[in-house]
Amino acid sequence: KLEALGYDAPPPDGFAIWRVDPKNYNPDADDGAAGGYLYETKPSPPMVTIDDNGNCWSAQDQDPNLVMIDPLTHKVTQYDVPHPSVSCTKDMMITGPAIATAPDGGIWCSLLGANGCLVPICPKTQERTRYEFRIDEVGWLKKQRIIHLAFHEHFNSYTIWRPSHDKPYKKIVLD
């Protein structure tokens, strides 16, 4: 099917995040990871971020979970991210692609299929909170798909937006 569309590379058999120290890189290494480590993930990790402990986090844009890789123990942990049932169809219950580490250490990701949701996860407690933007209350905004996140510090505070009690979003603390 792909060849008929002009693609000459088949999709991968599996997905992974690769970690390598440049001084150990060896394309001829027998380990299959060119001198580094391959950590299996669910399909498909488009972007990664690193928390304050050196753990690697990734959204998986064909799966509703976030993955966290501990570089010291090599343990791979999948974290469930409950999606809102109202705006997500089954095939769009995916995390990311946006993921970023906030200055306070929190890991934030977007929920592409959830029409404007953001989920921060606390690396220490794994507490997750979902922010659902009520786009029906923003006249000009019909659909919202967040594909990139960035944090900056401004006047001793960081923000990607300024939460306020009178703004059109709903905060949901997840179990």
Short mmCIF file of C-alpha atoms in Angstrom, two decimals:
data_model
loop_
_atom_site.label_atom_id
_atom_site.label_comp_id
_atom_site.label_asym_id
_atom_site.label_seq_id
_atom_site.Cartn_x
_atom_site.Cartn_y
_atom_site.Cartn_z
CA LYS A 1 0.00 0.00 0.00
CA LEU A 2 2.80 2.46 0.87
CA GLU A 3 4.72 1.67 -2.30
CA ALA A 4 1.64 2.59 -4.35
CA LEU A 5 1.68 5.98 -2.60
CA GLY A 6 5.28 6.60 -3.57
CA TYR A 7 6.87 5.58 -0.27
CA ASP A 8 9.77 3.15 -0.45
CA ALA A 9 10.26 2.59 3.31
CA PRO A 10 7.94 0.26 5.23
CA PRO A 11 6.73 1.35 8.68
CA PRO A 12 8.88 0.07 11.54
CA ASP A 13 8.18 -3.24 13.28
CA GLY A 14 8.56 -1.55 16.64
CA PHE A 15 9.28 1.77 18.31
CA ALA A 16 12.00 2.83 20.70
CA ILE A 17 13.83 5.76 22.23
CA TRP A 18 17.58 5.66 21.72
CA ARG A 19 20.02 6.91 24.33
CA VAL A 20 23.72 7.11 23.59
CA ASP A 21 26.69 8.92 25.06
CA PRO A 22 28.53 10.41 22.06
CA LYS A 23 31.87 9.04 23.27
CA ASN A 24 30.38 5.51 23.19
CA TYR A 25 28.76 5.84 19.76
CA ASN A 26 29.85 3.02 17.49
CA PRO A 27 27.79 2.30 14.37
CA ASP A 28 29.47 -1.13 14.12
CA ALA A 29 28.71 -2.20 17.71
CA ASP A 30 27.27 -5.69 18.13
CA ASP A 31 24.67 -4.46 20.65
CA GLY A 32 22.21 -3.31 17.95
CA ALA A 33 22.08 0.11 19.57
CA ALA A 34 25.32 1.57 18.18
CA GLY A 35 26.89 1.64 21.64
CA GLY A 36 23.85 3.09 23.36
CA TYR A 37 20.55 1.78 24.69
CA LEU A 38 17.23 1.18 22.94
CA TYR A 39 14.14 1.46 25.12
CA GLU A 40 10.99 -0.08 23.68
CA THR A 41 7.96 2.21 23.57
CA LYS A 42 4.45 2.05 22.24
CA PRO A 43 3.86 3.68 18.85
CA SER A 44 5.14 6.33 18.25
CA PRO A 45 7.29 8.66 20.41
CA PRO A 46 7.59 11.93 18.44
CA MET A 47 9.15 14.21 21.08
CA VAL A 48 10.95 13.79 24.39
CA THR A 49 11.74 15.88 27.45
CA ILE A 50 14.04 15.30 30.43
CA ASP A 51 12.96 15.84 34.05
CA ASP A 52 15.12 17.11 36.93
CA ASN A 53 16.23 13.54 37.78
CA GLY A 54 17.43 12.80 34.25
CA ASN A 55 14.44 10.63 33.39
CA CYS A 56 13.31 10.76 29.78
CA TRP A 57 9.58 11.30 29.15
CA SER A 58 7.79 10.95 25.84
CA ALA A 59 4.30 11.24 24.51
CA GLN A 60 3.32 8.42 22.17
CA ASP A 61 1.27 9.69 19.30
CA GLN A 62 -0.53 6.42 18.69
CA ASP A 63 -1.22 5.57 22.33
CA PRO A 64 -3.01 7.15 25.31
CA ASN A 65 -0.02 6.69 27.67
CA LEU A 66 3.10 8.67 28.51
CA VAL A 67 6.34 6.72 28.79
CA MET A 68 9.09 7.44 31.33
CA ILE A 69 12.57 5.94 31.06
CA ASP A 70 14.88 5.86 34.09
CA PRO A 71 18.44 6.04 32.68
CA LEU A 72 19.99 4.58 35.86
CA THR A 73 17.82 1.45 36.19
CA HIS A 74 16.81 1.27 32.49
CA LYS A 75 13.21 0.74 33.68
CA VAL A 76 10.50 1.79 31.22
CA THR A 77 7.20 2.84 32.82
CA GLN A 78 3.95 3.60 31.02
CA TYR A 79 1.65 6.16 32.70
CA ASP A 80 -2.04 6.15 31.87
CA VAL A 81 -3.42 9.53 30.85
CA PRO A 82 -7.21 9.48 31.03
CA HIS A 83 -8.72 11.34 28.12
CA PRO A 84 -12.04 13.19 28.09
CA SER A 85 -14.68 10.97 26.54
CA VAL A 86 -16.66 13.91 25.19
CA SER A 87 -14.16 15.14 22.63
CA CYS A 88 -12.06 12.04 21.91
CA THR A 89 -12.86 9.30 19.49
CA LYS A 90 -11.19 5.94 20.22
CA ASP A 91 -8.62 6.37 17.42
CA MET A 92 -7.64 9.84 18.66
CA MET A 93 -6.96 8.96 22.32
CA ILE A 94 -3.26 9.76 22.00
CA THR A 95 -0.72 11.72 24.01
CA GLY A 96 1.35 14.47 22.50
CA PRO A 97 2.91 15.23 20.27
CA ALA A 98 3.82 18.20 22.49
CA ILE A 99 5.75 17.48 25.68
CA ALA A 100 7.93 19.81 27.78
CA THR A 101 9.44 20.17 31.25
CA ALA A 102 8.27 23.21 33.21
CA PRO A 103 10.71 25.14 35.44
CA ASP A 104 9.09 23.57 38.53
CA GLY A 105 9.94 20.10 37.14
CA GLY A 106 6.42 19.19 36.03
CA ILE A 107 6.05 17.34 32.74
CA TRP A 108 3.34 18.78 30.49
CA CYS A 109 1.91 17.14 27.38
CA SER A 110 -0.85 17.87 24.96
CA LEU A 111 -3.67 15.52 24.06
CA LEU A 112 -3.93 15.98 20.31
CA GLY A 113 -7.25 14.21 19.93
CA ALA A 114 -8.84 15.91 22.94
CA ASN A 115 -9.38 19.24 21.23
CA GLY A 116 -7.21 21.47 23.35
CA CYS A 117 -6.36 19.52 26.48
CA LEU A 118 -3.10 19.76 28.41
CA VAL A 119 -1.95 17.31 31.08
CA PRO A 120 0.83 18.04 33.57
CA ILE A 121 2.26 15.09 35.51
CA CYS A 122 4.34 15.48 38.65
CA PRO A 123 7.45 13.29 38.31
CA LYS A 124 7.64 12.84 42.11
CA THR A 125 4.02 11.85 42.82
CA GLN A 126 2.76 10.92 39.32
CA GLU A 127 -0.32 13.08 40.02
CA ARG A 128 -1.94 14.10 36.76
CA THR A 129 -4.22 17.04 36.13
CA ARG A 130 -6.13 17.59 32.91
CA TYR A 131 -6.91 21.07 31.66
CA GLU A 132 -9.79 21.05 29.20
CA PHE A 133 -10.17 24.26 27.26
CA ARG A 134 -13.83 25.05 26.66
CA ILE A 135 -13.47 26.16 23.08
CA ASP A 136 -17.21 26.70 22.79
CA GLU A 137 -16.71 29.73 25.07
CA VAL A 138 -14.04 31.22 22.80
CA GLY A 139 -15.91 32.53 19.78
CA TRP A 140 -13.06 32.48 17.26
CA LEU A 141 -11.63 29.09 18.31
CA LYS A 142 -13.31 26.10 16.67
CA LYS A 143 -10.72 23.34 17.15
CA GLN A 144 -7.47 23.40 19.04
CA ARG A 145 -4.60 21.02 18.35
CA ILE A 146 -1.51 21.77 20.44
CA ILE A 147 1.59 20.34 18.77
CA HIS A 148 4.39 22.24 20.57
CA LEU A 149 4.92 23.50 24.13
CA ALA A 150 7.55 25.82 25.51
CA PHE A 151 8.02 27.46 28.88
CA HIS A 152 9.70 30.73 29.67
CA GLU A 153 10.25 32.74 32.82
CA HIS A 154 8.76 36.19 32.93
CA PHE A 155 8.74 38.39 36.02
CA ASN A 156 9.81 35.49 38.30
CA SER A 157 6.99 33.31 37.09
CA TYR A 158 6.67 30.79 34.28
CA THR A 159 3.65 30.32 32.14
CA ILE A 160 2.34 28.77 28.98
CA TRP A 161 -0.89 30.53 29.72
CA ARG A 162 -2.17 32.22 32.83
CA PRO A 163 -4.79 30.12 34.61
CA SER A 164 -7.59 32.27 35.96
CA HIS A 165 -11.00 31.55 37.47
CA ASP A 166 -12.78 33.53 34.75
CA LYS A 167 -11.04 31.94 31.73
CA PRO A 168 -12.52 29.25 29.48
CA TYR A 169 -10.89 26.06 30.75
CA LYS A 170 -11.79 23.36 33.23
CA LYS A 171 -9.23 21.86 35.65
CA ILE A 172 -9.67 18.16 36.43
CA VAL A 173 -7.39 16.36 38.92
CA LEU A 174 -7.05 12.76 37.77
CA ASP A 175 -6.84 9.65 39.93
#
